[in-house]
CSV table of C-alpha atoms in Angstrom, one decimal:
chain,number,residue,atom,x,y,z
A,1,MET,CA,0.0,0.0,0.0
A,2,THR,CA,1.3,3.4,-0.9
A,3,SER,CA,0.7,6.0,1.9
A,4,GLN,CA,-0.5,9.5,1.4
A,5,SER,CA,2.9,10.7,2.7
A,6,GLU,CA,4.7,8.8,0.0
A,7,ARG,CA,2.4,10.2,-2.7
A,8,THR,CA,2.9,13.8,-1.6
A,9,GLY,CA,6.6,13.6,-0.9
A,10,ALA,CA,6.0,15.0,2.6
A,11,ALA,CA,5.4,13.1,5.9
A,12,GLY,CA,1.6,13.4,6.0
A,13,PRO,CA,-1.1,15.2,4.2
A,14,ALA,CA,-0.5,17.8,1.5
A,15,ALA,CA,1.4,20.9,2.6
A,16,PRO,CA,-0.4,22.4,5.6
A,17,THR,CA,-2.3,25.6,5.6
A,18,GLU,CA,-0.8,28.7,7.2
A,19,ARG,CA,-3.2,28.2,10.1
A,20,SER,CA,-2.1,24.6,10.9
A,21,ALA,CA,1.6,25.6,10.3
A,22,THR,CA,1.7,28.5,12.7
A,23,GLU,CA,-1.4,28.9,14.8
A,24,PRO,CA,-2.5,26.5,17.6
A,25,ARG,CA,-5.9,25.0,17.2
A,26,PRO,CA,-8.5,25.5,20.0
A,27,LEU,CA,-8.3,23.2,23.0
A,28,GLY,CA,-11.1,20.7,23.2
A,29,GLU,CA,-12.3,21.4,19.7
A,30,ILE,CA,-15.0,19.0,18.4
A,31,ARG,CA,-14.0,17.8,14.9
A,32,ARG,CA,-15.0,15.4,12.2
A,33,TRP,CA,-12.5,13.0,10.6
A,34,PRO,CA,-12.5,10.4,7.8
A,35,ARG,CA,-13.8,7.0,8.7
A,36,SER,CA,-10.4,5.5,8.1
A,37,PHE,CA,-6.7,6.6,8.0
A,38,THR,CA,-5.5,3.6,6.0
A,39,ASP,CA,-4.2,6.0,3.4
A,40,ARG,CA,-1.5,7.0,5.9
A,41,LEU,CA,0.0,3.5,6.2
A,42,ASN,CA,3.5,3.1,4.8
A,43,ALA,CA,3.2,-0.6,4.2
A,44,PRO,CA,0.4,-3.3,4.2
A,45,LEU,CA,-0.7,-4.6,7.5
A,46,PRO,CA,0.3,-8.2,8.3
A,47,GLY,CA,-1.9,-10.7,6.7
A,48,ILE,CA,-2.7,-14.4,7.5
A,49,GLY,CA,0.3,-15.6,5.6
A,50,MET,CA,2.7,-13.4,7.6
A,51,LEU,CA,1.1,-14.5,10.9
A,52,ALA,CA,1.3,-18.1,9.8
A,53,ARG,CA,5.0,-17.7,9.1
A,54,LEU,CA,5.5,-16.1,12.5
A,55,ALA,CA,3.8,-19.0,14.2
A,56,ARG,CA,5.8,-21.6,12.1
A,57,THR,CA,9.1,-20.0,12.9
A,58,GLY,CA,8.3,-19.5,16.6
A,59,GLN,CA,9.5,-15.8,16.6
A,60,PHE,CA,6.9,-14.5,18.9
A,61,ARG,CA,9.1,-14.0,21.9
A,62,PRO,CA,12.8,-14.2,22.9
A,63,SER,CA,14.3,-17.6,23.3
A,64,ALA,CA,14.4,-19.3,26.7
A,65,ARG,CA,18.2,-18.9,26.8
A,66,THR,CA,18.1,-15.1,26.3
A,67,LEU,CA,15.5,-14.7,29.1
A,68,GLU,CA,18.4,-15.1,31.5
A,69,GLU,CA,19.2,-11.5,30.7
A,70,ILE,CA,16.1,-10.1,32.4
A,71,PRO,CA,17.7,-9.6,35.8
A,72,GLU,CA,20.4,-7.5,34.1
A,73,LEU,CA,17.9,-5.0,32.6
A,74,PRO,CA,18.7,-1.5,34.1
A,75,TYR,CA,16.3,-0.5,36.8
A,76,GLU,CA,17.2,2.4,39.2
A,77,PRO,CA,14.2,4.2,40.5
A,78,GLY,CA,14.9,7.5,42.2
A,79,PRO,CA,13.2,10.7,43.3
A,80,LEU,CA,11.8,13.0,40.7
A,81,PRO,CA,14.1,16.0,40.2
A,82,ALA,CA,12.8,19.4,41.2
A,83,ALA,CA,11.6,21.2,38.2
A,84,GLY,CA,10.4,24.8,38.0
A,85,PRO,CA,9.1,26.7,35.0
A,86,ALA,CA,12.6,27.1,33.6
A,87,THR,CA,13.5,23.4,33.9
A,88,VAL,CA,13.1,20.6,31.3
A,89,ALA,CA,13.5,17.2,33.0
A,90,VAL,CA,12.5,13.6,32.0
A,91,THR,CA,12.0,10.5,34.0
A,92,TRP,CA,11.6,7.1,32.4
A,93,ALA,CA,8.8,5.1,33.9
A,94,GLY,CA,9.3,2.3,31.4
A,95,HIS,CA,8.2,1.3,27.9
A,96,ALA,CA,7.0,4.6,26.2
A,97,SER,CA,5.9,6.2,29.5
A,98,TRP,CA,7.8,9.3,30.5
A,99,VAL,CA,7.3,11.9,33.2
A,100,LEU,CA,8.2,15.1,31.3
A,101,ARG,CA,8.6,18.3,33.2
A,102,ILE,CA,8.5,21.3,30.9
A,103,GLY,CA,7.5,24.9,31.3
A,104,GLY,CA,6.3,24.2,34.8
A,105,LEU,CA,4.0,21.4,33.6
A,106,THR,CA,4.1,17.7,34.4
A,107,VAL,CA,3.2,15.8,31.2
A,108,LEU,CA,2.9,12.0,30.9
A,109,THR,CA,3.6,10.3,27.6
A,110,ASP,CA,1.6,7.1,26.8
A,111,PRO,CA,1.1,6.4,30.5
A,112,LEU,CA,1.2,2.7,31.3
A,113,TRP,CA,1.3,1.9,35.0
A,114,SER,CA,-0.4,-1.5,34.7
A,115,ARG,CA,1.5,-4.7,35.4
A,116,ARG,CA,0.0,-6.5,32.4
A,117,ILE,CA,-1.6,-5.5,29.1
A,118,LEU,CA,-3.9,-7.5,26.8
A,119,GLY,CA,-2.2,-10.3,24.8
A,120,THR,CA,1.4,-10.0,26.3
A,121,PRO,CA,3.3,-11.4,29.3
A,122,ALA,CA,3.5,-9.2,32.4
A,123,ARG,CA,6.2,-6.5,32.5
A,124,VAL,CA,9.7,-7.7,33.3
A,125,THR,CA,10.7,-4.5,35.1
A,126,PRO,CA,8.5,-2.7,37.6
A,127,VAL,CA,7.2,0.8,36.8
A,128,GLY,CA,10.0,3.2,37.5
A,129,VAL,CA,7.9,5.8,39.3
A,130,ARG,CA,5.2,5.0,41.8
A,131,TRP,CA,1.9,6.6,41.0
A,132,GLU,CA,1.6,8.1,44.4
A,133,ASP,CA,5.0,9.8,43.9
A,134,LEU,CA,3.8,11.7,40.8
A,135,PRO,CA,3.1,15.5,41.1
A,136,PRO,CA,-0.3,16.6,39.8
A,137,VAL,CA,-0.5,15.7,36.2
A,138,ASP,CA,-1.1,18.7,34.0
A,139,ALA,CA,-1.5,16.9,30.6
A,140,VAL,CA,-1.1,13.6,28.9
A,141,VAL,CA,0.0,12.9,25.3
A,142,VAL,CA,-1.0,9.7,23.5
A,143,SER,CA,0.7,8.5,20.4
A,144,HIS,CA,-1.8,5.9,19.3
A,145,ASN,CA,-4.4,3.5,20.6
A,146,HIS,CA,-2.5,0.2,20.9
A,147,TYR,CA,-2.9,-1.4,24.4
A,148,ASP,CA,0.7,-0.8,25.3
A,149,HIS,CA,0.4,2.9,24.6
A,150,LEU,CA,-3.2,3.7,25.5
A,151,ASP,CA,-3.9,1.9,28.9
A,152,ARG,CA,-7.4,2.4,30.1
A,153,PRO,CA,-6.6,1.3,33.8
A,154,THR,CA,-3.9,3.9,34.0
A,155,LEU,CA,-6.0,6.7,32.5
A,156,LYS,CA,-8.8,5.8,35.0
A,157,ARG,CA,-6.4,7.0,37.8
A,158,LEU,CA,-6.4,10.5,36.4
A,159,PRO,CA,-9.0,13.3,37.1
A,160,ARG,CA,-11.4,13.5,34.2
A,161,THR,CA,-10.5,17.1,33.8
A,162,THR,CA,-6.9,16.3,32.9
A,163,PRO,CA,-6.1,17.7,29.4
A,164,LEU,CA,-5.5,14.9,26.9
A,165,PHE,CA,-3.7,15.4,23.6
A,166,VAL,CA,-4.5,12.5,21.2
A,167,PRO,CA,-4.4,11.7,17.5
A,168,ALA,CA,-7.2,12.4,15.1
A,169,GLY,CA,-10.1,10.1,15.6
A,170,LEU,CA,-9.3,9.2,19.2
A,171,ALA,CA,-11.2,11.9,21.2
A,172,ARG,CA,-14.5,10.1,21.1
A,173,TRP,CA,-13.0,7.1,22.9
A,174,CYS,CA,-11.6,9.4,25.6
A,175,ARG,CA,-14.8,11.4,26.0
A,176,ARG,CA,-16.9,8.3,26.4
A,177,ARG,CA,-14.7,7.5,29.4
A,178,GLY,CA,-15.5,10.8,31.0
A,179,PHE,CA,-12.6,13.0,30.0
A,180,THR,CA,-13.8,16.5,29.3
A,181,ARG,CA,-10.6,18.3,28.0
A,182,VAL,CA,-9.6,16.3,25.0
A,183,THR,CA,-7.8,17.8,22.0
A,184,GLU,CA,-7.3,15.7,18.9
A,185,LEU,CA,-4.9,16.7,16.1
A,186,ASP,CA,-3.9,15.7,12.6
A,187,TRP,CA,-0.2,15.6,11.6
A,188,TRP,CA,1.5,19.0,11.6
A,189,GLU,CA,-1.2,20.6,13.7
A,190,ALA,CA,-0.6,22.0,17.2
A,191,ALA,CA,-2.3,23.2,20.3
A,192,GLU,CA,-1.1,25.2,23.3
A,193,LEU,CA,-1.6,24.8,27.0
A,194,PRO,CA,-1.1,27.7,29.5
A,195,ALA,CA,1.9,27.1,31.8
A,196,PRO,CA,3.8,29.0,34.4
A,197,GLY,CA,6.8,29.4,32.1
A,198,GLY,CA,4.7,30.6,29.2
A,199,PRO,CA,2.4,28.5,26.9
A,200,VAL,CA,3.7,25.0,26.1
A,201,ARG,CA,3.0,24.0,22.5
A,202,PHE,CA,2.1,20.5,21.5
A,203,ASP,CA,2.8,19.7,17.9
A,204,PHE,CA,1.5,16.3,16.5
A,205,VAL,CA,3.9,14.9,13.9
A,206,PRO,CA,3.9,11.8,11.6
A,207,ALA,CA,5.0,8.3,12.4
A,208,HIS,CA,5.1,5.0,10.5
A,209,HIS,CA,2.7,2.9,12.4
A,210,TRP,CA,-1.0,1.9,12.6
A,211,SER,CA,-3.9,1.7,15.1
A,212,LYS,CA,-6.2,-0.9,16.4
A,213,ARG,CA,-8.0,-1.9,19.6
A,214,THR,CA,-10.8,-4.1,18.5
A,215,LEU,CA,-11.7,-6.4,15.6
A,216,THR,CA,-13.6,-3.6,13.8
A,217,ASP,CA,-11.6,-0.4,14.3
A,218,THR,CA,-8.4,-0.9,12.4
A,219,CYS,CA,-6.9,2.5,11.4
A,220,ARG,CA,-10.0,4.3,12.5
A,221,SER,CA,-7.8,6.7,14.5
A,222,LEU,CA,-4.4,8.2,13.6
A,223,TRP,CA,-0.9,7.6,15.1
A,224,GLY,CA,2.1,9.8,15.5
A,225,GLY,CA,4.6,11.6,17.8
A,226,TRP,CA,4.6,14.8,19.7
A,227,VAL,CA,7.0,17.7,19.9
A,228,LEU,CA,6.6,19.8,23.0
A,229,THR,CA,8.0,23.3,23.1
A,230,ASP,CA,8.2,25.5,26.2
A,231,GLY,CA,8.0,29.3,26.5
A,232,ALA,CA,11.8,29.6,26.0
A,233,GLY,CA,11.7,27.6,22.8
A,234,ARG,CA,13.2,24.4,24.2
A,235,ARG,CA,11.9,21.3,22.4
A,236,VAL,CA,11.4,17.7,23.4
A,237,TYR,CA,10.4,15.1,20.7
A,238,PHE,CA,8.4,12.0,21.8
A,239,ALA,CA,8.3,9.7,18.8
A,240,GLY,CA,5.8,7.3,20.2
A,241,ASP,CA,5.9,4.0,18.3
A,242,THR,CA,7.3,4.1,14.7
A,243,GLY,CA,9.3,2.6,11.9
A,244,TYR,CA,12.0,4.6,10.2
A,245,GLY,CA,11.0,7.1,7.5
A,246,HIS,CA,11.9,10.2,5.6
A,247,PHE,CA,9.5,12.2,7.8
A,248,PHE,CA,12.2,12.5,10.5
A,249,GLU,CA,14.0,15.0,8.3
A,250,GLU,CA,10.8,16.9,7.8
A,251,ILE,CA,10.2,17.1,11.5
A,252,GLY,CA,13.7,18.6,11.9
A,253,ARG,CA,13.1,21.2,9.2
A,254,ARG,CA,9.7,22.3,10.5
A,255,LEU,CA,10.6,22.1,14.2
A,256,PRO,CA,14.3,22.9,14.5
A,257,GLY,CA,16.4,23.0,17.6
A,258,ILE,CA,15.1,19.8,19.3
A,259,ALA,CA,17.0,19.4,22.6
A,260,LEU,CA,16.0,15.8,23.3
A,261,ALA,CA,14.5,13.0,21.3
A,262,LEU,CA,12.7,10.1,23.1
A,263,LEU,CA,13.0,7.3,20.5
A,264,PRO,CA,11.9,3.7,20.5
A,265,ILE,CA,14.6,1.1,20.0
A,266,GLY,CA,12.9,-2.3,20.8
A,267,ALA,CA,10.2,-4.7,19.5
A,268,TYR,CA,11.9,-4.9,16.1
A,269,SER,CA,12.5,-8.7,15.5
A,270,PRO,CA,11.7,-10.3,13.1
A,271,ARG,CA,12.5,-7.5,10.7
A,272,TRP,CA,10.5,-9.1,7.9
A,273,MET,CA,7.4,-8.4,9.9
A,274,LEU,CA,8.1,-5.5,12.2
A,275,GLY,CA,10.5,-3.4,10.0
A,276,PRO,CA,7.8,-1.1,8.7
A,277,VAL,CA,6.4,-0.2,12.1
A,278,HIS,CA,9.2,-0.5,14.7
A,279,MET,CA,12.7,0.9,14.3
A,280,ASP,CA,15.8,-1.1,15.3
A,281,PRO,CA,18.5,0.6,17.4
A,282,GLU,CA,20.6,1.7,14.4
A,283,GLN,CA,17.6,3.3,12.7
A,284,ALA,CA,16.8,5.1,16.0
A,285,VAL,CA,20.2,6.7,16.1
A,286,ARG,CA,19.9,7.7,12.5
A,287,ALA,CA,16.5,9.2,13.2
A,288,CYS,CA,18.0,11.3,16.1
A,289,GLY,CA,20.4,12.8,13.5
A,290,ASP,CA,17.6,13.3,11.0
A,291,VAL,CA,15.5,15.4,13.4
A,292,GLY,CA,18.6,17.3,14.5
A,293,ALA,CA,18.2,16.4,18.1
A,294,ARG,CA,21.0,17.3,20.5
A,295,ARG,CA,20.4,14.3,22.7
A,296,MET,CA,18.7,11.0,22.5
A,297,ALA,CA,16.9,8.9,25.2
A,298,PRO,CA,16.1,5.3,24.1
A,299,MET,CA,12.7,3.8,25.1
A,300,HIS,CA,10.3,1.0,24.2
A,301,PHE,CA,12.6,-1.8,25.4
A,302,GLY,CA,13.3,-3.7,28.6
A,303,THR,CA,9.7,-3.5,29.9
A,304,PHE,CA,7.4,-5.8,28.0
A,305,LEU,CA,8.8,-8.6,25.8
A,306,LEU,CA,6.8,-7.9,22.6
A,307,SER,CA,9.1,-9.5,20.0
A,308,SER,CA,11.9,-12.0,19.6
A,309,GLU,CA,15.1,-10.1,20.1
A,310,PRO,CA,17.0,-10.8,23.4
A,311,PRO,CA,16.0,-8.4,26.2
A,312,LEU,CA,19.3,-6.6,26.4
A,313,GLU,CA,20.1,-6.6,22.7
A,314,PRO,CA,18.5,-3.2,22.0
A,315,LEU,CA,20.6,-1.5,24.6
A,316,ARG,CA,23.8,-3.1,23.4
A,317,ARG,CA,23.1,-2.2,19.8
A,318,VAL,CA,22.1,1.4,20.4
A,319,ARG,CA,25.2,2.1,22.4
A,320,ALA,CA,27.4,0.6,19.6
A,321,ALA,CA,25.5,2.6,17.0
A,322,TRP,CA,25.9,5.8,18.9
A,323,GLU,CA,29.6,5.2,19.3
A,324,ARG,CA,30.0,4.8,15.6
A,325,THR,CA,28.6,8.2,14.9
A,326,GLY,CA,31.4,9.8,16.9
A,327,ARG,CA,28.9,11.9,18.9
A,328,PRO,CA,29.7,12.6,22.6
A,329,ARG,CA,28.7,9.7,24.8
A,330,ALA,CA,27.0,12.1,27.2
A,331,GLU,CA,24.4,13.0,24.6
A,332,LEU,CA,23.0,9.4,24.7
A,333,TRP,CA,20.8,9.3,27.7
A,334,ASP,CA,20.4,5.5,28.0
A,335,LEU,CA,18.6,5.8,31.3
A,336,PRO,CA,17.6,2.9,33.5
A,337,VAL,CA,13.9,2.5,34.2
A,338,GLY,CA,13.1,5.0,37.0
A,339,ALA,CA,16.0,7.3,36.3
A,340,SER,CA,15.9,11.0,35.5
A,341,ARG,CA,17.9,13.6,33.6
A,342,VAL,CA,17.6,17.4,33.6
A,343,LEU,CA,18.5,19.6,30.6
């Protein structure tokens, strides 16, 4: 399948209007969307033949031998750093969940505090931040609706007035569960949230992925990443879940000066099946360069065993790939689960 982004030569719909390029959309806006976003796919979804091959080759999970690596997965929970309006700080809670402090706000990315999600084994490392240790949550960003990124039990812990920023087509799901401040965006659109350090801007950017929660809602909502910009212009890019694509360079052009890129490096094997939708560690390092990010923090590994690579392999490979670039080692923030870093 040829995606709309490939047809237009840009990562997403045709060139955005001046409004969507420069002006934030209203918070909580009620919008109508196409019934399906399948035209945004960059590759066909797995069919019966591919799933049969996966079952035949036994490549669902890591081998029993490599599971011995699980106790070595880095896990070092610590207190959240103090963070005022002039501070940008990140704490990795595990998988794609970050506690992001920016502009005086506390923002959660793809919050997943559950021990288990539908269809997968339980997490192999505990959540890095206890829920009761979180400061008041000012906003949540969601990359897409897969169960390991949109976790209903975790969202139920939040006040229903918490601002949610979600992909196009997902607001209805959130509103049906009582959330009253839901903003849904298409690729290259943005919204702003007032903050002590000046408005924080939330730009929704493309990804190579897909969406599905039930048997009947495949690609009924969009998927993507988020670039958050504080009042001083400092930017953090949360890529969500994505394969590698030319859109990374476009993100760097449209939103220059990214200080930190939170990029997925796991759930990539076997490549013949997962290559279009999950980057491997080498591609993640390349994507960091494409977006022009000063620093990279790996994620989406070492929490849930979703594919067949050994548990520690993503971390070993991303460190080796980073070293080959010649970039300073200090700019790779390969944090243990629960650890924090301040810009």
